[in-house]
Amino acid sequence: MFIDTTAPEDAAADFGEYMEQQRQAWGFLPDYVGCFAARPNVALAWSALSRTVATSMPRRRYELVTIAAARARKSSYCAVAHATFLRDNGGGDDLRALAADPTGSTLDVVDAAVFRFAAATATDPASIRQEDIDGLRRLGLTDPEIADITYAVGVRLFFATVLDALGARLDAQTAAQVEPGVLAVLSVGRPPLAEKAPDP
């Protein structure tokens, strides 16, 4: 971590609550928690927005979009963590397809198109054209569903940007849960921690 992960006095209580929430959710204290030591209210606000976006779309699609965006932006932390969520929500075959071809082209036709669109949105949103949207429509996606994909990319980019710019690294515990082939194609940025980081 590149910054001091000690919370200032005016944020100490809120940060303590945030740390405990994350420890309960993961079973350990993730390295990224320290990014929000000074502003735990930012983490909580992002979490609320992320939950709102995630619950507006099927969980499997949300995870595929998140992985596409995170991988495109070279966020190993987010890509690998969400690989575990995808696997736990019935996406084991999807992960094997991504291990074989990380562009997502071996997913089914709709998922492959969504994956490509999410990656393009994450890397160069100004490159998106009307024909890209029309292509998704022809595959049966509605405009609200297309908007949901862009919202999911947007919330992911905030979190991935904060984590990478402040030096957070994928936790060894999470990396150990992913098959080596999947880990290799999703570890596109900072390498994972070799061992559990000490609690702040």
PDB file of C-alpha atoms in Angstrom:
ATOM      1  CA  MET A   1       0.000   0.000   0.000  1.00  0.00           C
ATOM      2  CA  PHE A   2       1.349   3.386  -0.986  1.00  0.00           C
ATOM      3  CA  ILE A   3      -0.515   5.425   1.637  1.00  0.00           C
ATOM      4  CA  ASP A   4      -0.834   5.420   5.409  1.00  0.00           C
ATOM      5  CA  THR A   5      -3.653   3.054   6.326  1.00  0.00           C
ATOM      6  CA  THR A   6      -4.147   4.527   9.790  1.00  0.00           C
ATOM      7  CA  ALA A   7      -7.467   6.295  10.006  1.00  0.00           C
ATOM      8  CA  PRO A   8      -7.453   9.908  11.194  1.00  0.00           C
ATOM      9  CA  GLU A   9      -9.201  10.522  14.492  1.00  0.00           C
ATOM     10  CA  ASP A  10     -12.397  11.830  12.908  1.00  0.00           C
ATOM     11  CA  ALA A  11     -12.752   8.688  10.775  1.00  0.00           C
ATOM     12  CA  ALA A  12     -11.443   6.055  13.189  1.00  0.00           C
ATOM     13  CA  ALA A  13     -14.814   4.772  14.401  1.00  0.00           C
ATOM     14  CA  ASP A  14     -16.322   4.538  10.931  1.00  0.00           C
ATOM     15  CA  PHE A  15     -13.192   2.896   9.562  1.00  0.00           C
ATOM     16  CA  GLY A  16     -13.245   0.368  12.370  1.00  0.00           C
ATOM     17  CA  GLU A  17     -16.823  -0.552  11.453  1.00  0.00           C
ATOM     18  CA  TYR A  18     -15.896  -0.803   7.763  1.00  0.00           C
ATOM     19  CA  MET A  19     -12.928  -3.053   8.551  1.00  0.00           C
ATOM     20  CA  GLU A  20     -15.132  -5.356  10.594  1.00  0.00           C
ATOM     21  CA  GLN A  21     -17.758  -5.516   7.840  1.00  0.00           C
ATOM     22  CA  GLN A  22     -15.130  -6.531   5.306  1.00  0.00           C
ATOM     23  CA  ARG A  23     -13.526  -9.036   7.650  1.00  0.00           C
ATOM     24  CA  GLN A  24     -16.895 -10.680   8.219  1.00  0.00           C
ATOM     25  CA  ALA A  25     -17.659 -10.741   4.480  1.00  0.00           C
ATOM     26  CA  TRP A  26     -14.346 -12.284   3.423  1.00  0.00           C
ATOM     27  CA  GLY A  27     -13.212 -14.223   6.481  1.00  0.00           C
ATOM     28  CA  PHE A  28     -10.050 -12.116   6.563  1.00  0.00           C
ATOM     29  CA  LEU A  29      -9.213  -8.428   6.187  1.00  0.00           C
ATOM     30  CA  PRO A  30      -8.668  -7.673   2.484  1.00  0.00           C
ATOM     31  CA  ASP A  31      -5.714  -5.525   1.496  1.00  0.00           C
ATOM     32  CA  TYR A  32      -7.961  -3.014  -0.304  1.00  0.00           C
ATOM     33  CA  VAL A  33      -9.584  -1.926   2.963  1.00  0.00           C
ATOM     34  CA  GLY A  34      -6.610   0.307   3.743  1.00  0.00           C
ATOM     35  CA  CYS A  35      -7.373   2.429   0.682  1.00  0.00           C
ATOM     36  CA  PHE A  36     -10.351   3.854   2.548  1.00  0.00           C
ATOM     37  CA  ALA A  37      -8.760   4.534   5.931  1.00  0.00           C
ATOM     38  CA  ALA A  38      -9.193   8.286   5.596  1.00  0.00           C
ATOM     39  CA  ARG A  39     -12.615   8.153   3.935  1.00  0.00           C
ATOM     40  CA  PRO A  40     -14.618   5.066   4.941  1.00  0.00           C
ATOM     41  CA  ASN A  41     -17.776   6.951   3.973  1.00  0.00           C
ATOM     42  CA  VAL A  42     -16.560   6.819   0.361  1.00  0.00           C
ATOM     43  CA  ALA A  43     -16.240   3.024   0.541  1.00  0.00           C
ATOM     44  CA  LEU A  44     -19.716   2.708   2.017  1.00  0.00           C
ATOM     45  CA  ALA A  45     -21.238   4.984  -0.617  1.00  0.00           C
ATOM     46  CA  TRP A  46     -19.543   3.011  -3.393  1.00  0.00           C
ATOM     47  CA  SER A  47     -20.765  -0.256  -1.877  1.00  0.00           C
ATOM     48  CA  ALA A  48     -24.349   1.008  -1.865  1.00  0.00           C
ATOM     49  CA  LEU A  49     -24.093   2.099  -5.505  1.00  0.00           C
ATOM     50  CA  SER A  50     -22.457  -1.168  -6.508  1.00  0.00           C
ATOM     51  CA  ARG A  51     -25.208  -3.207  -4.827  1.00  0.00           C
ATOM     52  CA  THR A  52     -27.852  -1.142  -6.588  1.00  0.00           C
ATOM     53  CA  VAL A  53     -26.252  -1.770  -9.965  1.00  0.00           C
ATOM     54  CA  ALA A  54     -25.608  -5.465  -9.299  1.00  0.00           C
ATOM     55  CA  THR A  55     -29.188  -6.200  -8.283  1.00  0.00           C
ATOM     56  CA  SER A  56     -30.546  -4.674 -11.496  1.00  0.00           C
ATOM     57  CA  MET A  57     -29.102  -7.458 -13.661  1.00  0.00           C
ATOM     58  CA  PRO A  58     -28.595 -11.238 -13.550  1.00  0.00           C
ATOM     59  CA  ARG A  59     -25.709 -12.087 -11.232  1.00  0.00           C
ATOM     60  CA  ARG A  60     -23.828 -14.102 -13.852  1.00  0.00           C
ATOM     61  CA  ARG A  61     -23.923 -11.233 -16.330  1.00  0.00           C
ATOM     62  CA  TYR A  62     -22.822  -8.768 -13.655  1.00  0.00           C
ATOM     63  CA  GLU A  63     -19.786 -10.906 -12.866  1.00  0.00           C
ATOM     64  CA  LEU A  64     -18.868 -11.379 -16.534  1.00  0.00           C
ATOM     65  CA  VAL A  65     -19.125  -7.631 -17.132  1.00  0.00           C
ATOM     66  CA  THR A  66     -17.072  -6.910 -14.022  1.00  0.00           C
ATOM     67  CA  ILE A  67     -14.343  -9.345 -15.056  1.00  0.00           C
ATOM     68  CA  ALA A  68     -14.271  -7.913 -18.588  1.00  0.00           C
ATOM     69  CA  ALA A  69     -13.932  -4.351 -17.266  1.00  0.00           C
ATOM     70  CA  ALA A  70     -11.365  -5.244 -14.620  1.00  0.00           C
ATOM     71  CA  ARG A  71      -9.224  -7.262 -17.015  1.00  0.00           C
ATOM     72  CA  ALA A  72      -9.369  -4.521 -19.642  1.00  0.00           C
ATOM     73  CA  ARG A  73      -8.158  -2.000 -17.066  1.00  0.00           C
ATOM     74  CA  LYS A  74      -5.460  -4.399 -15.785  1.00  0.00           C
ATOM     75  CA  SER A  75      -6.966  -4.810 -12.342  1.00  0.00           C
ATOM     76  CA  SER A  76      -5.824  -8.214 -11.144  1.00  0.00           C
ATOM     77  CA  TYR A  77      -7.484  -7.623  -7.789  1.00  0.00           C
ATOM     78  CA  CYS A  78     -10.989  -7.092  -9.161  1.00  0.00           C
ATOM     79  CA  ALA A  79     -10.728  -9.599 -12.000  1.00  0.00           C
ATOM     80  CA  VAL A  80      -9.644 -12.483  -9.790  1.00  0.00           C
ATOM     81  CA  ALA A  81     -11.971 -11.668  -6.903  1.00  0.00           C
ATOM     82  CA  HIS A  82     -14.958 -11.603  -9.223  1.00  0.00           C
ATOM     83  CA  ALA A  83     -13.830 -14.835 -10.846  1.00  0.00           C
ATOM     84  CA  THR A  84     -14.514 -16.480  -7.483  1.00  0.00           C
ATOM     85  CA  PHE A  85     -17.969 -14.886  -7.373  1.00  0.00           C
ATOM     86  CA  LEU A  86     -18.711 -16.040 -10.923  1.00  0.00           C
ATOM     87  CA  ARG A  87     -17.604 -19.583 -10.098  1.00  0.00           C
ATOM     88  CA  ASP A  88     -19.719 -19.618  -6.936  1.00  0.00           C
ATOM     89  CA  ASN A  89     -22.752 -18.531  -8.968  1.00  0.00           C
ATOM     90  CA  GLY A  90     -22.572 -21.340 -11.500  1.00  0.00           C
ATOM     91  CA  GLY A  91     -19.997 -19.842 -13.833  1.00  0.00           C
ATOM     92  CA  GLY A  92     -17.340 -22.534 -13.737  1.00  0.00           C
ATOM     93  CA  ASP A  93     -17.699 -23.220 -17.455  1.00  0.00           C
ATOM     94  CA  ASP A  94     -17.421 -19.494 -18.158  1.00  0.00           C
ATOM     95  CA  LEU A  95     -14.131 -19.337 -16.286  1.00  0.00           C
ATOM     96  CA  ARG A  96     -12.760 -22.270 -18.236  1.00  0.00           C
ATOM     97  CA  ALA A  97     -13.803 -20.514 -21.455  1.00  0.00           C
ATOM     98  CA  LEU A  98     -12.008 -17.349 -20.338  1.00  0.00           C
ATOM     99  CA  ALA A  99      -8.912 -19.338 -19.426  1.00  0.00           C
ATOM    100  CA  ALA A 100      -8.892 -20.720 -22.974  1.00  0.00           C
ATOM    101  CA  ASP A 101      -9.534 -17.304 -24.546  1.00  0.00           C
ATOM    102  CA  PRO A 102      -9.542 -14.265 -22.241  1.00  0.00           C
ATOM    103  CA  THR A 103     -11.205 -12.090 -24.887  1.00  0.00           C
ATOM    104  CA  GLY A 104     -14.444 -13.912 -24.125  1.00  0.00           C
ATOM    105  CA  SER A 105     -14.984 -14.988 -27.729  1.00  0.00           C
ATOM    106  CA  THR A 106     -15.604 -18.622 -26.716  1.00  0.00           C
ATOM    107  CA  LEU A 107     -18.544 -17.667 -24.506  1.00  0.00           C
ATOM    108  CA  ASP A 108     -21.981 -18.001 -26.060  1.00  0.00           C
ATOM    109  CA  VAL A 109     -22.899 -15.365 -28.647  1.00  0.00           C
ATOM    110  CA  VAL A 110     -24.709 -12.971 -26.306  1.00  0.00           C
ATOM    111  CA  ASP A 111     -22.190 -13.284 -23.477  1.00  0.00           C
ATOM    112  CA  ALA A 112     -19.272 -12.812 -25.874  1.00  0.00           C
ATOM    113  CA  ALA A 113     -20.852  -9.627 -27.223  1.00  0.00           C
ATOM    114  CA  VAL A 114     -21.527  -8.315 -23.724  1.00  0.00           C
ATOM    115  CA  PHE A 115     -17.962  -9.150 -22.690  1.00  0.00           C
ATOM    116  CA  ARG A 116     -16.510  -7.284 -25.688  1.00  0.00           C
ATOM    117  CA  PHE A 117     -18.776  -4.301 -25.112  1.00  0.00           C
ATOM    118  CA  ALA A 118     -17.832  -4.119 -21.424  1.00  0.00           C
ATOM    119  CA  ALA A 119     -14.119  -4.293 -22.226  1.00  0.00           C
ATOM    120  CA  ALA A 120     -14.426  -1.576 -24.871  1.00  0.00           C
ATOM    121  CA  THR A 121     -16.452   0.615 -22.517  1.00  0.00           C
ATOM    122  CA  ALA A 122     -13.803   0.198 -19.826  1.00  0.00           C
ATOM    123  CA  THR A 123     -10.892   1.127 -22.052  1.00  0.00           C
ATOM    124  CA  ASP A 124     -12.281   3.636 -24.545  1.00  0.00           C
ATOM    125  CA  PRO A 125     -15.911   4.619 -23.961  1.00  0.00           C
ATOM    126  CA  ALA A 126     -15.708   7.363 -26.589  1.00  0.00           C
ATOM    127  CA  SER A 127     -15.111   4.649 -29.188  1.00  0.00           C
ATOM    128  CA  ILE A 128     -18.594   3.202 -28.657  1.00  0.00           C
ATOM    129  CA  ARG A 129     -20.862   3.943 -31.617  1.00  0.00           C
ATOM    130  CA  GLN A 130     -24.550   3.556 -32.363  1.00  0.00           C
ATOM    131  CA  GLU A 131     -23.810   0.396 -34.304  1.00  0.00           C
ATOM    132  CA  ASP A 132     -22.347  -1.196 -31.164  1.00  0.00           C
ATOM    133  CA  ILE A 133     -25.586  -0.563 -29.292  1.00  0.00           C
ATOM    134  CA  ASP A 134     -27.632  -1.738 -32.272  1.00  0.00           C
ATOM    135  CA  GLY A 135     -25.611  -4.953 -32.371  1.00  0.00           C
ATOM    136  CA  LEU A 136     -26.506  -5.691 -28.747  1.00  0.00           C
ATOM    137  CA  ARG A 137     -30.152  -4.916 -29.505  1.00  0.00           C
ATOM    138  CA  ARG A 138     -30.138  -7.417 -32.367  1.00  0.00           C
ATOM    139  CA  LEU A 139     -28.993 -10.061 -29.901  1.00  0.00           C
ATOM    140  CA  GLY A 140     -32.058  -9.357 -27.787  1.00  0.00           C
ATOM    141  CA  LEU A 141     -30.731  -6.938 -25.173  1.00  0.00           C
ATOM    142  CA  THR A 142     -33.044  -4.120 -24.187  1.00  0.00           C
ATOM    143  CA  ASP A 143     -31.874  -0.543 -23.707  1.00  0.00           C
ATOM    144  CA  PRO A 144     -32.171  -0.830 -19.895  1.00  0.00           C
ATOM    145  CA  GLU A 145     -30.035  -3.990 -20.028  1.00  0.00           C
ATOM    146  CA  ILE A 146     -27.408  -2.196 -22.121  1.00  0.00           C
ATOM    147  CA  ALA A 147     -27.448   0.710 -19.689  1.00  0.00           C
ATOM    148  CA  ASP A 148     -27.001  -1.747 -16.797  1.00  0.00           C
ATOM    149  CA  ILE A 149     -23.829  -3.064 -18.437  1.00  0.00           C
ATOM    150  CA  THR A 150     -22.386   0.433 -18.647  1.00  0.00           C
ATOM    151  CA  TYR A 151     -23.333   1.157 -15.024  1.00  0.00           C
ATOM    152  CA  ALA A 152     -21.569  -2.033 -13.932  1.00  0.00           C
ATOM    153  CA  VAL A 153     -18.449  -1.017 -15.849  1.00  0.00           C
ATOM    154  CA  GLY A 154     -18.575   2.459 -14.330  1.00  0.00           C
ATOM    155  CA  VAL A 155     -18.784   1.310 -10.723  1.00  0.00           C
ATOM    156  CA  ARG A 156     -15.984  -1.206 -11.317  1.00  0.00           C
ATOM    157  CA  LEU A 157     -13.657   1.405 -12.769  1.00  0.00           C
ATOM    158  CA  PHE A 158     -13.980   3.567  -9.666  1.00  0.00           C
ATOM    159  CA  PHE A 159     -12.989   0.731  -7.350  1.00  0.00           C
ATOM    160  CA  ALA A 160     -10.251  -0.675  -9.591  1.00  0.00           C
ATOM    161  CA  THR A 161      -8.744   2.782 -10.084  1.00  0.00           C
ATOM    162  CA  VAL A 162      -8.613   3.494  -6.361  1.00  0.00           C
ATOM    163  CA  LEU A 163      -7.094   0.109  -5.512  1.00  0.00           C
ATOM    164  CA  ASP A 164      -4.402   0.166  -8.179  1.00  0.00           C
ATOM    165  CA  ALA A 165      -3.446   3.818  -7.768  1.00  0.00           C
ATOM    166  CA  LEU A 166      -3.059   3.433  -3.994  1.00  0.00           C
ATOM    167  CA  GLY A 167      -1.113   0.173  -4.231  1.00  0.00           C
ATOM    168  CA  ALA A 168      -3.581  -2.459  -3.005  1.00  0.00           C
ATOM    169  CA  ARG A 169      -2.771  -6.007  -4.087  1.00  0.00           C
ATOM    170  CA  LEU A 170      -4.834  -9.133  -4.538  1.00  0.00           C
ATOM    171  CA  ASP A 171      -4.974 -11.143  -1.338  1.00  0.00           C
ATOM    172  CA  ALA A 172      -3.196 -14.480  -1.333  1.00  0.00           C
ATOM    173  CA  GLN A 173      -6.293 -16.114   0.146  1.00  0.00           C
ATOM    174  CA  THR A 174      -8.392 -15.078  -2.851  1.00  0.00           C
ATOM    175  CA  ALA A 175      -5.742 -15.963  -5.410  1.00  0.00           C
ATOM    176  CA  ALA A 176      -5.486 -19.436  -3.908  1.00  0.00           C
ATOM    177  CA  GLN A 177      -9.182 -20.068  -4.615  1.00  0.00           C
ATOM    178  CA  VAL A 178      -8.785 -19.735  -8.395  1.00  0.00           C
ATOM    179  CA  GLU A 179      -7.520 -22.424 -10.765  1.00  0.00           C
ATOM    180  CA  PRO A 180      -3.979 -21.658 -11.988  1.00  0.00           C
ATOM    181  CA  GLY A 181      -5.059 -21.259 -15.618  1.00  0.00           C
ATOM    182  CA  VAL A 182      -7.746 -18.756 -14.687  1.00  0.00           C
ATOM    183  CA  LEU A 183      -5.410 -16.928 -12.321  1.00  0.00           C
ATOM    184  CA  ALA A 184      -2.819 -16.611 -15.077  1.00  0.00           C
ATOM    185  CA  VAL A 185      -5.156 -14.930 -17.571  1.00  0.00           C
ATOM    186  CA  LEU A 186      -6.772 -12.652 -14.990  1.00  0.00           C
ATOM    187  CA  SER A 187      -3.563 -11.543 -13.264  1.00  0.00           C
ATOM    188  CA  VAL A 188      -3.030  -8.717 -15.710  1.00  0.00           C
ATOM    189  CA  GLY A 189      -1.774  -5.990 -13.370  1.00  0.00           C
ATOM    190  CA  ARG A 190      -0.192  -5.976  -9.936  1.00  0.00           C
ATOM    191  CA  PRO A 191       0.814  -9.455  -8.747  1.00  0.00           C
ATOM    192  CA  PRO A 192      -0.981 -10.897  -5.726  1.00  0.00           C
ATOM    193  CA  LEU A 193       0.412 -10.677  -2.228  1.00  0.00           C
ATOM    194  CA  ALA A 194       2.617 -13.607  -1.337  1.00  0.00           C
ATOM    195  CA  GLU A 195       0.937 -13.927   2.038  1.00  0.00           C
ATOM    196  CA  LYS A 196      -1.809 -12.297   4.021  1.00  0.00           C
ATOM    197  CA  ALA A 197      -1.167  -8.637   4.671  1.00  0.00           C
ATOM    198  CA  PRO A 198      -1.207  -7.662   8.331  1.00  0.00           C
ATOM    199  CA  ASP A 199      -4.392  -6.029   9.573  1.00  0.00           C
ATOM    200  CA  PRO A 200      -4.094  -2.229   9.632  1.00  0.00           C
TER     201      PRO A 200
END
